[in-house]
mmCIF file of C-alpha atoms and ligand atoms in Angstrom:
data_model
loop_
_atom_site.group_PDB
_atom_site.id
_atom_site.type_symbol
_atom_site.label_atom_id
_atom_site.label_comp_id
_atom_site.label_asym_id
_atom_site.label_seq_id
_atom_site.Cartn_x
_atom_site.Cartn_y
_atom_site.Cartn_z
ATOM 1 C CA UNK T 1 115.742 -16.578 42.792
ATOM 2 C CA UNK T 2 112.447 -18.388 43.312
ATOM 3 C CA UNK T 3 109.372 -16.763 41.824
ATOM 4 C CA UNK T 4 107.056 -15.192 44.327
ATOM 5 C CA UNK T 5 103.967 -17.222 45.173
ATOM 6 C CA UNK T 6 101.600 -14.944 43.290
ATOM 7 C CA UNK T 7 103.864 -14.729 40.241
ATOM 8 C CA UNK T 8 104.071 -18.506 40.050
ATOM 9 C CA UNK T 9 100.283 -18.921 40.158
ATOM 10 C CA UNK T 10 99.762 -16.169 37.626
ATOM 11 C CA UNK T 11 102.331 -17.490 35.177
ATOM 12 C CA UNK T 12 100.903 -21.043 35.373
ATOM 13 C CA UNK T 13 97.416 -19.663 34.774
ATOM 14 C CA UNK T 14 98.662 -17.628 31.829
ATOM 15 C CA UNK T 15 100.038 -20.795 30.258
ATOM 16 C CA UNK T 16 96.588 -22.407 30.675
ATOM 17 C CA UNK T 17 95.000 -19.377 29.049
ATOM 18 C CA UNK T 18 97.369 -19.514 26.083
ATOM 19 C CA UNK T 19 96.493 -23.187 25.552
ATOM 20 C CA UNK T 20 92.742 -22.485 25.825
ATOM 21 C CA UNK T 21 92.632 -24.657 28.932
ATOM 22 C CA UNK T 22 91.778 -21.951 31.484
ATOM 23 C CA UNK T 23 88.658 -22.708 33.537
ATOM 24 C CA UNK T 24 86.372 -20.301 35.308
ATOM 25 C CA UNK T 25 83.131 -20.514 37.217
ATOM 26 C CA UNK T 26 80.472 -18.302 35.770
ATOM 27 C CA UNK T 27 76.768 -17.588 35.653
ATOM 28 C CA UNK T 28 75.069 -18.171 32.342
ATOM 29 C CA UNK T 29 72.385 -15.669 31.522
ATOM 30 C CA UNK T 30 69.723 -15.879 28.851
ATOM 31 C CA UNK T 31 69.909 -19.655 28.541
ATOM 32 C CA UNK T 32 66.684 -21.223 27.244
ATOM 33 C CA UNK T 33 68.108 -24.666 26.472
ATOM 34 C CA UNK T 34 70.363 -26.345 29.014
ATOM 35 C CA UNK T 35 72.235 -29.272 27.490
ATOM 36 C CA UNK T 36 74.842 -29.282 30.194
ATOM 37 C CA UNK T 37 73.231 -30.673 33.366
ATOM 38 C CA UNK T 38 72.890 -34.177 34.766
ATOM 39 C CA UNK T 39 69.374 -33.792 36.169
ATOM 40 C CA UNK T 40 68.120 -36.350 33.649
ATOM 41 C CA UNK T 41 64.453 -36.214 34.720
ATOM 42 C CA UNK T 42 64.276 -32.542 35.681
ATOM 43 C CA UNK T 43 63.509 -33.400 39.289
ATOM 44 C CA UNK T 44 65.373 -30.483 40.874
ATOM 45 C CA UNK T 45 62.275 -28.305 40.755
ATOM 46 C CA UNK T 46 59.720 -31.063 41.142
ATOM 47 C CA UNK T 47 57.159 -30.090 43.773
ATOM 48 C CA UNK T 48 56.973 -33.570 45.359
ATOM 49 C CA UNK T 49 60.750 -33.704 45.739
ATOM 50 C CA UNK T 50 60.825 -30.182 47.168
ATOM 51 C CA UNK T 51 57.960 -30.993 49.557
ATOM 52 C CA UNK T 52 59.622 -34.124 50.947
ATOM 53 C CA UNK T 53 62.965 -32.333 51.275
ATOM 54 C CA UNK T 54 61.295 -29.506 53.224
ATOM 55 C CA UNK T 55 59.369 -31.937 55.375
ATOM 56 C CA UNK T 56 62.525 -33.883 56.232
ATOM 57 C CA UNK T 57 64.363 -30.646 57.066
ATOM 58 C CA UNK T 58 61.420 -29.500 59.219
ATOM 59 C CA UNK T 59 61.561 -32.784 61.102
ATOM 60 C CA UNK T 60 65.324 -33.154 61.560
ATOM 61 C CA UNK T 61 66.797 -29.679 61.075
ATOM 62 C CA UNK T 62 68.629 -27.772 58.354
ATOM 63 C CA UNK T 63 71.864 -29.682 58.826
ATOM 64 C CA UNK T 64 72.806 -32.967 60.461
ATOM 65 C CA UNK T 65 74.758 -31.025 63.081
ATOM 66 C CA UNK T 66 77.709 -33.399 63.341
ATOM 67 C CA UNK T 67 79.712 -36.117 61.671
ATOM 68 C CA UNK T 68 77.938 -39.492 61.439
ATOM 69 C CA UNK T 69 79.824 -41.205 64.269
ATOM 70 C CA UNK T 70 78.993 -38.371 66.671
ATOM 71 C CA UNK T 71 75.320 -37.405 66.354
ATOM 72 C CA UNK T 72 74.922 -36.668 62.621
ATOM 73 C CA UNK T 73 73.374 -40.020 61.710
ATOM 74 C CA UNK T 74 69.602 -39.528 61.834
ATOM 75 C CA UNK T 75 66.471 -41.616 61.119
ATOM 76 C CA UNK T 76 66.201 -40.071 57.604
ATOM 77 C CA UNK T 77 69.673 -41.409 56.797
ATOM 78 C CA UNK T 78 68.749 -44.884 57.996
ATOM 79 C CA UNK T 79 65.558 -44.777 55.933
ATOM 80 C CA UNK T 80 67.579 -43.702 52.881
ATOM 81 C CA UNK T 81 70.086 -46.556 53.238
ATOM 82 C CA UNK T 82 67.206 -49.035 53.551
ATOM 83 C CA UNK T 83 65.649 -47.655 50.370
ATOM 84 C CA UNK T 84 68.948 -47.824 48.490
ATOM 85 C CA UNK T 85 69.840 -51.394 49.464
ATOM 86 C CA UNK T 86 66.391 -52.590 48.536
ATOM 87 C CA UNK T 87 66.455 -50.759 45.165
ATOM 88 C CA UNK T 88 69.962 -51.800 44.205
ATOM 89 C CA UNK T 89 69.661 -55.319 45.650
ATOM 90 C CA UNK T 90 72.520 -55.081 48.088
ATOM 91 C CA UNK T 91 72.644 -56.023 51.768
ATOM 92 C CA UNK T 92 74.632 -53.193 53.305
ATOM 93 C CA UNK T 93 75.169 -49.511 52.632
ATOM 94 C CA UNK T 94 76.519 -46.221 53.902
ATOM 95 C CA UNK T 95 76.170 -42.597 52.848
ATOM 96 C CA UNK T 96 78.773 -39.988 51.953
ATOM 97 C CA UNK T 97 78.487 -36.252 51.386
ATOM 98 C CA UNK T 98 79.548 -36.452 47.737
ATOM 99 C CA UNK T 99 80.353 -39.046 45.123
ATOM 100 C CA UNK T 100 83.844 -37.619 45.008
ATOM 101 C CA UNK T 101 84.340 -38.457 48.694
ATOM 102 C CA UNK T 102 82.775 -41.917 48.317
ATOM 103 C CA UNK T 103 85.106 -42.820 45.445
ATOM 104 C CA UNK T 104 88.123 -41.463 47.291
ATOM 105 C CA UNK T 105 87.197 -43.523 50.356
ATOM 106 C CA UNK T 106 86.720 -46.759 48.404
ATOM 107 C CA UNK T 107 89.871 -46.479 46.304
ATOM 108 C CA UNK T 108 92.111 -45.145 49.057
ATOM 109 C CA UNK T 109 91.101 -47.391 51.914
ATOM 110 C CA UNK T 110 89.963 -50.799 50.649
ATOM 111 C CA UNK T 111 93.143 -51.944 48.824
ATOM 112 C CA UNK T 112 96.109 -52.994 50.974
ATOM 113 C CA UNK T 113 99.808 -52.903 50.183
ATOM 114 C CA UNK T 114 99.936 -56.185 48.316
ATOM 115 C CA UNK T 115 96.769 -55.532 46.307
ATOM 116 C CA UNK T 116 96.358 -54.272 42.756
ATOM 117 C CA UNK T 117 93.683 -52.080 41.148
ATOM 118 C CA UNK T 118 92.964 -52.464 37.442
ATOM 119 C CA UNK T 119 91.063 -49.408 36.282
ATOM 120 C CA UNK T 120 89.530 -48.282 32.989
ATOM 121 C CA UNK T 121 91.644 -45.484 31.499
ATOM 122 C CA UNK T 122 88.688 -43.094 31.516
ATOM 123 C CA UNK T 123 87.480 -43.501 35.101
ATOM 124 C CA UNK T 124 86.342 -40.332 36.816
ATOM 125 C CA UNK T 125 88.867 -38.055 38.471
ATOM 126 C CA UNK T 126 87.427 -38.885 41.906
ATOM 127 C CA UNK T 127 88.782 -42.423 41.487
ATOM 128 C CA UNK T 128 91.791 -41.597 39.332
ATOM 129 C CA UNK T 129 93.135 -39.077 41.828
ATOM 130 C CA UNK T 130 92.894 -41.653 44.613
ATOM 131 C CA UNK T 131 94.886 -44.157 42.538
ATOM 132 C CA UNK T 132 97.800 -41.779 42.230
ATOM 133 C CA UNK T 133 99.206 -42.328 45.682
ATOM 134 C CA UNK T 134 102.568 -43.845 46.386
ATOM 135 C CA UNK T 135 101.097 -46.722 48.394
ATOM 136 C CA UNK T 136 98.600 -47.798 45.709
ATOM 137 C CA UNK T 137 99.522 -50.292 42.996
ATOM 138 C CA UNK T 138 97.423 -49.878 39.887
ATOM 139 C CA UNK T 139 97.334 -50.380 36.137
ATOM 140 C CA UNK T 140 94.991 -48.759 33.638
ATOM 141 C CA UNK T 141 93.425 -50.717 30.797
ATOM 142 C CA UNK T 142 92.271 -49.106 27.544
ATOM 143 C CA UNK T 143 88.769 -47.698 27.713
ATOM 144 C CA UNK T 144 86.169 -50.543 27.709
ATOM 145 C CA UNK T 145 88.832 -52.991 26.491
ATOM 146 C CA UNK T 146 87.892 -56.150 28.375
ATOM 147 C CA UNK T 147 90.307 -58.267 26.322
ATOM 148 C CA UNK T 148 93.180 -56.191 27.590
ATOM 149 C CA UNK T 149 91.686 -56.369 31.069
ATOM 150 C CA UNK T 150 91.655 -60.186 30.807
ATOM 151 C CA UNK T 151 95.335 -60.197 29.841
ATOM 152 C CA UNK T 152 96.136 -58.058 32.859
ATOM 153 C CA UNK T 153 94.046 -60.291 35.102
ATOM 154 C CA UNK T 154 95.694 -63.465 33.802
ATOM 155 C CA UNK T 155 99.144 -62.034 34.447
ATOM 156 C CA UNK T 156 98.443 -60.435 37.827
ATOM 157 C CA UNK T 157 95.781 -62.445 39.601
ATOM 158 C CA UNK T 158 98.225 -64.716 41.478
ATOM 159 C CA UNK T 159 100.813 -62.023 42.025
ATOM 160 C CA UNK T 160 98.681 -60.022 44.460
ATOM 161 C CA UNK T 161 96.561 -60.818 47.517
ATOM 162 C CA UNK T 162 93.474 -59.095 46.089
ATOM 163 C CA UNK T 163 92.898 -57.637 42.651
ATOM 164 C CA UNK T 164 90.233 -54.954 42.228
ATOM 165 C CA UNK T 165 88.668 -53.862 38.948
ATOM 166 C CA UNK T 166 87.260 -50.328 38.935
ATOM 167 C CA UNK T 167 85.021 -48.945 36.226
ATOM 168 C CA UNK T 168 82.201 -46.506 35.678
ATOM 169 C CA UNK T 169 78.916 -47.811 34.366
ATOM 170 C CA UNK T 170 77.943 -44.942 32.040
ATOM 171 C CA UNK T 171 81.113 -42.927 31.465
ATOM 172 C CA UNK T 172 80.615 -39.297 32.379
ATOM 173 C CA UNK T 173 82.371 -37.769 29.381
ATOM 174 C CA UNK T 174 81.622 -40.442 26.781
ATOM 175 C CA UNK T 175 78.140 -41.773 27.510
ATOM 176 C CA UNK T 176 79.251 -45.325 26.735
ATOM 177 C CA UNK T 177 79.489 -48.281 29.099
ATOM 178 C CA UNK T 178 81.287 -51.601 29.494
ATOM 179 C CA UNK T 179 79.840 -55.001 28.640
ATOM 180 C CA UNK T 180 79.099 -55.700 32.280
ATOM 181 C CA UNK T 181 77.921 -59.278 31.677
ATOM 182 C CA UNK T 182 81.270 -60.076 30.067
ATOM 183 C CA UNK T 183 83.122 -58.274 32.828
ATOM 184 C CA UNK T 184 81.299 -60.280 35.475
ATOM 185 C CA UNK T 185 82.076 -63.514 33.597
ATOM 186 C CA UNK T 186 85.764 -62.713 34.009
ATOM 187 C CA UNK T 187 85.237 -62.832 37.774
ATOM 188 C CA UNK T 188 84.513 -66.556 37.560
ATOM 189 C CA UNK T 189 87.910 -67.170 35.950
ATOM 190 C CA UNK T 190 89.902 -64.570 37.860
ATOM 191 C CA UNK T 191 88.285 -63.849 41.206
ATOM 192 C CA UNK T 192 88.539 -60.091 41.660
ATOM 193 C CA UNK T 193 86.565 -57.458 43.538
ATOM 194 C CA UNK T 194 84.444 -55.400 41.171
ATOM 195 C CA UNK T 195 83.924 -51.707 42.006
ATOM 196 C CA UNK T 196 81.273 -50.044 39.847
ATOM 197 C CA UNK T 197 80.591 -46.309 39.831
ATOM 198 C CA UNK T 198 76.925 -45.992 38.861
ATOM 199 C CA UNK T 199 76.892 -42.172 39.052
ATOM 200 C CA UNK T 200 75.431 -41.778 35.552
ATOM 201 C CA UNK T 201 73.858 -45.232 35.105
ATOM 202 C CA UNK T 202 71.497 -44.623 38.016
ATOM 203 C CA UNK T 203 68.051 -43.531 36.910
ATOM 204 C CA UNK T 204 68.603 -44.035 33.206
ATOM 205 C CA UNK T 205 69.399 -47.760 32.894
ATOM 206 C CA UNK T 206 67.575 -50.841 34.138
ATOM 207 C CA UNK T 207 63.848 -51.535 34.502
ATOM 208 C CA UNK T 208 63.640 -49.558 37.731
ATOM 209 C CA UNK T 209 66.537 -47.232 36.950
ATOM 210 C CA UNK T 210 68.835 -49.064 39.366
ATOM 211 C CA UNK T 211 71.637 -48.757 36.800
ATOM 212 C CA UNK T 212 73.790 -50.761 34.421
ATOM 213 C CA UNK T 213 74.029 -53.673 36.868
ATOM 214 C CA UNK T 214 70.234 -53.986 36.764
ATOM 215 C CA UNK T 215 70.137 -53.664 32.970
ATOM 216 C CA UNK T 216 72.804 -56.378 32.609
ATOM 217 C CA UNK T 217 71.110 -58.480 35.302
ATOM 218 C CA UNK T 218 74.291 -58.850 37.357
ATOM 219 C CA UNK T 219 73.369 -56.963 40.510
ATOM 220 C CA UNK T 220 74.538 -59.848 42.688
ATOM 221 C CA UNK T 221 77.954 -59.965 41.067
ATOM 222 C CA UNK T 222 79.015 -56.365 41.592
ATOM 223 C CA UNK T 223 80.918 -56.266 44.880
ATOM 224 C CA UNK T 224 80.955 -52.539 45.571
ATOM 225 C CA UNK T 225 78.563 -50.031 44.016
ATOM 226 C CA UNK T 226 79.254 -46.318 44.337
ATOM 227 C CA UNK T 227 76.618 -43.803 43.312
ATOM 228 C CA UNK T 228 75.710 -40.179 43.766
ATOM 229 C CA UNK T 229 72.493 -38.272 44.403
ATOM 230 C CA UNK T 230 73.879 -35.432 42.297
ATOM 231 C CA UNK T 231 72.735 -36.573 38.850
ATOM 232 C CA UNK T 232 69.332 -38.200 38.107
ATOM 233 C CA UNK T 233 68.454 -38.023 41.815
ATOM 234 C CA UNK T 234 68.482 -34.232 41.743
ATOM 235 C CA UNK T 235 70.308 -33.472 44.980
ATOM 236 C CA UNK T 236 73.726 -34.094 46.405
ATOM 237 C CA UNK T 237 75.321 -36.802 48.486
ATOM 238 C CA UNK T 238 76.367 -40.344 47.691
ATOM 239 C CA UNK T 239 76.369 -43.970 48.746
ATOM 240 C CA UNK T 240 78.434 -47.133 48.834
ATOM 241 C CA UNK T 241 76.504 -50.416 48.675
ATOM 242 C CA UNK T 242 77.777 -53.976 48.986
ATOM 243 C CA UNK T 243 76.965 -57.507 50.099
ATOM 244 C CA UNK T 244 80.237 -57.652 52.044
ATOM 245 C CA UNK T 245 79.512 -56.328 55.528
ATOM 246 C CA UNK T 246 83.208 -55.812 56.446
ATOM 247 C CA UNK T 247 83.450 -53.263 53.609
ATOM 248 C CA UNK T 248 80.998 -50.948 55.345
ATOM 249 C CA UNK T 249 82.506 -51.578 58.777
ATOM 250 C CA UNK T 250 86.003 -51.014 57.421
ATOM 251 C CA UNK T 251 85.157 -47.716 55.714
ATOM 252 C CA UNK T 252 83.259 -46.606 58.823
ATOM 253 C CA UNK T 253 86.421 -47.189 60.846
ATOM 254 C CA UNK T 254 89.079 -46.043 58.408
ATOM 255 C CA UNK T 255 87.716 -43.538 55.879
ATOM 256 C CA UNK T 256 88.390 -39.968 56.956
ATOM 257 C CA UNK T 257 86.071 -38.863 54.155
ATOM 258 C CA UNK T 258 83.252 -40.397 56.247
ATOM 259 C CA UNK T 259 84.468 -39.987 59.808
ATOM 260 C CA UNK T 260 85.620 -36.366 59.744
ATOM 261 C CA UNK T 261 82.925 -34.553 57.795
ATOM 262 C CA UNK T 262 79.599 -33.128 58.932
ATOM 263 C CA UNK T 263 77.059 -35.652 57.653
ATOM 264 C CA UNK T 264 74.630 -35.274 54.757
ATOM 265 C CA UNK T 265 71.906 -32.725 55.516
ATOM 266 C CA UNK T 266 68.380 -33.989 56.286
ATOM 267 C CA UNK T 267 67.190 -31.776 53.416
ATOM 268 C CA UNK T 268 69.377 -33.707 50.970
ATOM 269 C CA UNK T 269 68.318 -37.021 52.468
ATOM 270 C CA UNK T 270 64.715 -35.927 51.858
ATOM 271 C CA UNK T 271 65.509 -35.040 48.231
ATOM 272 C CA UNK T 272 66.957 -38.512 47.655
ATOM 273 C CA UNK T 273 64.091 -40.299 49.450
ATOM 274 C CA UNK T 274 61.574 -38.619 47.143
ATOM 275 C CA UNK T 275 63.572 -38.708 43.913
ATOM 276 C CA UNK T 276 64.403 -42.422 44.209
ATOM 277 C CA UNK T 277 60.654 -43.211 44.416
ATOM 278 C CA UNK T 278 60.013 -41.072 41.353
ATOM 279 C CA UNK T 279 62.903 -42.478 39.350
ATOM 280 C CA UNK T 280 61.856 -46.074 40.079
ATOM 281 C CA UNK T 281 58.460 -45.336 38.523
ATOM 282 C CA UNK T 282 59.835 -43.304 35.595
ATOM 283 C CA UNK T 283 59.862 -46.063 32.967
ATOM 284 C CA UNK T 284 58.098 -43.913 30.384
ATOM 285 C CA UNK T 285 60.557 -41.066 30.896
ATOM 286 C CA UNK T 286 63.473 -43.508 30.708
ATOM 287 C CA UNK T 287 62.148 -44.631 27.347
ATOM 288 C CA UNK T 288 61.667 -41.033 26.176
ATOM 289 C CA UNK T 289 65.232 -40.206 27.176
ATOM 290 C CA UNK T 290 66.588 -43.146 25.162
ATOM 291 C CA UNK T 291 64.461 -42.220 22.150
ATOM 292 C CA UNK T 292 65.472 -38.566 22.125
ATOM 293 C CA UNK T 293 69.128 -39.501 22.552
ATOM 294 C CA UNK T 294 68.935 -41.980 19.660
ATOM 295 C CA UNK T 295 67.162 -39.418 17.496
ATOM 296 C CA UNK T 296 69.674 -36.649 18.242
ATOM 297 C CA UNK T 297 72.654 -38.939 17.660
ATOM 298 C CA UNK T 298 71.186 -39.953 14.277
ATOM 299 C CA UNK T 299 70.620 -36.316 13.321
ATOM 300 C CA UNK T 300 74.130 -35.234 14.284
ATOM 301 C CA UNK T 301 75.963 -38.133 12.714
ATOM 302 C CA UNK T 302 75.430 -36.680 9.219
ATOM 303 C CA UNK T 303 77.878 -33.871 9.869
ATOM 304 C CA UNK T 304 79.841 -34.566 13.061
ATOM 305 C CA UNK T 305 81.517 -37.619 14.545
ATOM 306 C CA UNK T 306 79.064 -39.137 17.038
ATOM 307 C CA UNK T 307 78.569 -42.613 18.484
ATOM 308 C CA UNK T 308 75.152 -44.066 17.565
ATOM 309 C CA UNK T 309 75.591 -47.396 19.349
ATOM 310 C CA UNK T 310 74.546 -46.015 22.731
ATOM 311 C CA UNK T 311 71.331 -44.284 23.734
ATOM 312 C CA UNK T 312 72.427 -42.700 27.009
ATOM 313 C CA UNK T 313 71.757 -38.976 27.537
ATOM 314 C CA UNK T 314 75.471 -38.120 27.500
ATOM 315 C CA UNK T 315 76.625 -37.391 23.949
ATOM 316 C CA UNK T 316 80.217 -36.329 23.279
ATOM 317 C CA UNK T 317 80.864 -34.350 20.101
ATOM 318 C CA UNK T 318 84.544 -34.456 19.262
ATOM 319 C CA UNK T 319 85.594 -31.078 17.901
ATOM 320 C CA UNK T 320 89.366 -31.482 17.808
ATOM 321 C CA UNK T 321 91.109 -28.717 19.695
ATOM 322 C CA UNK T 322 90.348 -26.985 23.010
ATOM 323 C CA UNK T 323 89.969 -23.775 21.006
ATOM 324 C CA UNK T 324 87.237 -25.354 18.885
ATOM 325 C CA UNK T 325 85.446 -26.607 21.994
ATOM 326 C CA UNK T 326 85.425 -23.080 23.450
ATOM 327 C CA UNK T 327 84.329 -21.582 20.137
ATOM 328 C CA UNK T 328 81.368 -23.936 19.747
ATOM 329 C CA UNK T 329 80.394 -23.423 23.369
ATOM 330 C CA UNK T 330 80.427 -19.656 22.921
ATOM 331 C CA UNK T 331 78.476 -19.895 19.667
ATOM 332 C CA UNK T 332 75.817 -21.958 21.437
ATOM 333 C CA UNK T 333 75.743 -19.574 24.414
ATOM 334 C CA UNK T 334 75.247 -16.603 22.104
ATOM 335 C CA UNK T 335 72.135 -18.424 20.924
ATOM 336 C CA UNK T 336 70.898 -19.194 24.438
ATOM 337 C CA UNK T 337 72.057 -22.829 24.439
ATOM 338 C CA UNK T 338 74.298 -24.115 27.206
ATOM 339 C CA UNK T 339 76.661 -27.009 26.399
ATOM 340 C CA UNK T 340 79.802 -28.248 28.124
ATOM 341 C CA UNK T 341 83.245 -27.574 26.606
ATOM 342 C CA UNK T 342 85.376 -30.420 27.921
ATOM 343 C CA UNK T 343 89.118 -30.096 27.445
ATOM 344 C CA UNK T 344 92.322 -31.689 28.755
ATOM 345 C CA UNK T 345 93.173 -32.789 31.365
ATOM 346 C CA UNK T 346 89.567 -33.978 31.850
ATOM 347 C CA UNK T 347 89.916 -35.728 28.484
ATOM 348 C CA UNK T 348 92.971 -36.753 26.450
ATOM 349 C CA UNK T 349 95.027 -34.238 24.464
ATOM 350 C CA UNK T 350 93.110 -34.952 21.250
ATOM 351 C CA UNK T 351 89.751 -35.548 22.970
ATOM 352 C CA UNK T 352 88.365 -32.022 23.363
ATOM 353 C CA UNK T 353 84.647 -32.114 23.007
ATOM 354 C CA UNK T 354 81.278 -30.564 23.404
ATOM 355 C CA UNK T 355 79.461 -32.621 26.003
ATOM 356 C CA UNK T 356 75.725 -32.759 25.526
ATOM 357 C CA UNK T 357 73.527 -34.142 28.272
ATOM 358 C CA UNK T 358 69.824 -34.515 27.694
ATOM 359 C CA UNK T 359 66.788 -34.674 29.945
ATOM 360 C CA UNK T 360 63.569 -36.544 29.453
ATOM 361 C CA UNK T 361 61.454 -33.411 28.911
ATOM 362 C CA UNK T 362 63.271 -32.367 25.733
ATOM 363 C CA UNK T 363 61.433 -32.617 22.440
ATOM 364 C CA UNK T 364 62.738 -32.770 18.870
ATOM 365 C CA UNK T 365 61.513 -29.189 18.378
ATOM 366 C CA UNK T 366 63.560 -28.050 21.393
ATOM 367 C CA UNK T 367 66.688 -29.558 19.880
ATOM 368 C CA UNK T 368 66.280 -28.387 16.273
ATOM 369 C CA UNK T 369 67.917 -24.947 16.782
ATOM 370 C CA UNK T 370 70.950 -26.653 18.331
ATOM 371 C CA UNK T 371 71.233 -29.095 15.429
ATOM 372 C CA UNK T 372 70.982 -26.263 12.863
ATOM 373 C CA UNK T 373 73.611 -24.218 14.672
ATOM 374 C CA UNK T 374 76.025 -27.109 14.875
ATOM 375 C CA UNK T 375 75.473 -28.060 11.254
ATOM 376 C CA UNK T 376 76.310 -24.515 10.149
ATOM 377 C CA UNK T 377 79.474 -24.586 12.252
ATOM 378 C CA UNK T 378 80.526 -28.016 10.948
ATOM 379 C CA UNK T 379 79.995 -27.040 7.308
ATOM 380 C CA UNK T 380 81.984 -23.828 7.561
HETATM 381 C C1 LIG I 401 81.346 -40.876 37.226
HETATM 382 C C2 LIG I 401 81.299 -39.930 38.378
HETATM 383 N N1 LIG I 401 81.631 -40.390 39.597
HETATM 384 C C3 LIG I 401 81.612 -39.586 40.668
HETATM 385 C C4 LIG I 401 81.252 -38.265 40.561
HETATM 386 C C5 LIG I 401 81.275 -37.394 41.769
HETATM 387 O O1 LIG I 401 79.994 -37.289 42.299
HETATM 388 P P1 LIG I 401 79.578 -36.006 43.131
HETATM 389 O O2 LIG I 401 79.189 -34.980 42.153
HETATM 390 O O3 LIG I 401 78.448 -36.493 43.979
HETATM 391 O O4 LIG I 401 80.761 -35.601 43.933
HETATM 392 C C6 LIG I 401 80.879 -37.754 39.325
HETATM 393 C C7 LIG I 401 80.456 -36.331 39.212
HETATM 394 O O5 LIG I 401 80.937 -35.543 38.471
HETATM 395 C C8 LIG I 401 80.910 -38.597 38.195
HETATM 396 O O6 LIG I 401 80.587 -38.132 36.981
#
């Protein structure tokens, strides 16, 4: 006889618990050091950002009141798109309520039946989930392995109408990024459509914080940029930018993620309008963030496996098993330090990790207690 609904859920959850993979949402009390957020410049409580958000809400209302094709599209949204296209050097743009929805829309709706998507093995779940549909043809290449990508391109480029390559700029769980110049060079040999998720590159890379494409000086060569306001831009919401006007028109006509959802709130549009201005001018803070990341990586590398080649604020510390990840997280929490414990299926079976993410206000003194704690744990 089939298990009852509740029994099935409970027994699946019990299996997760036994494997140390159970997840729960919780409040963290007594935290004095948060190494688990993505607000890289601490703008969430910035008074200028709050003031502009309040002003925009006062002008246009608490919510947008409707989906964008009805009456939800407001002057603050238009102003925000204009700011984004000018910052990220693209001609056309549209907004989404979340980066998750934007990635789903791009990956689900742009490829047709005789198209192929080549995607980095570690791309974010918001893209990966959209790949896993019966109608989508895709192949994954090893993380950052552009030689393998070239092999796949050489084999597939004439077998499909359009080939897409999808990658993150700064990878959310690894803090590394592809050689975008090299990737763009491949486009000359194998003309593909490049989709770049700049969720974590935005704010921290490039002279004005426009992301990895600015840092690598290839802004013109990226066909579709996806980004979110939920990380360095201190709010929520997202955007798709491109030089190909049919992309925006197509998503506007086909993407349910856009058409059938109450549009981004004026408050959130106000947050992004203010935070973009601040991030563009934050070159000193960008530098501080790189320096503190480099310093911390160098400190940790003496006793734990850590990548010192990158200076992004996301630092993965591989601790082996899910149980270890939970243990270290709990140890940190007991000392008032919040870190992420990332376990499968977010990462591979042997990839459980503590995910550190830094912000530009952190000093070496702030981080010393964390380093000492981790060193003690590693030497046990
Ligand atoms: C690389 C990447 N893309 C997309 C998203 C989704 O963005 P949002 O939080 O706006 O839904 C995230 C957030 O976790 C992310 O890390």
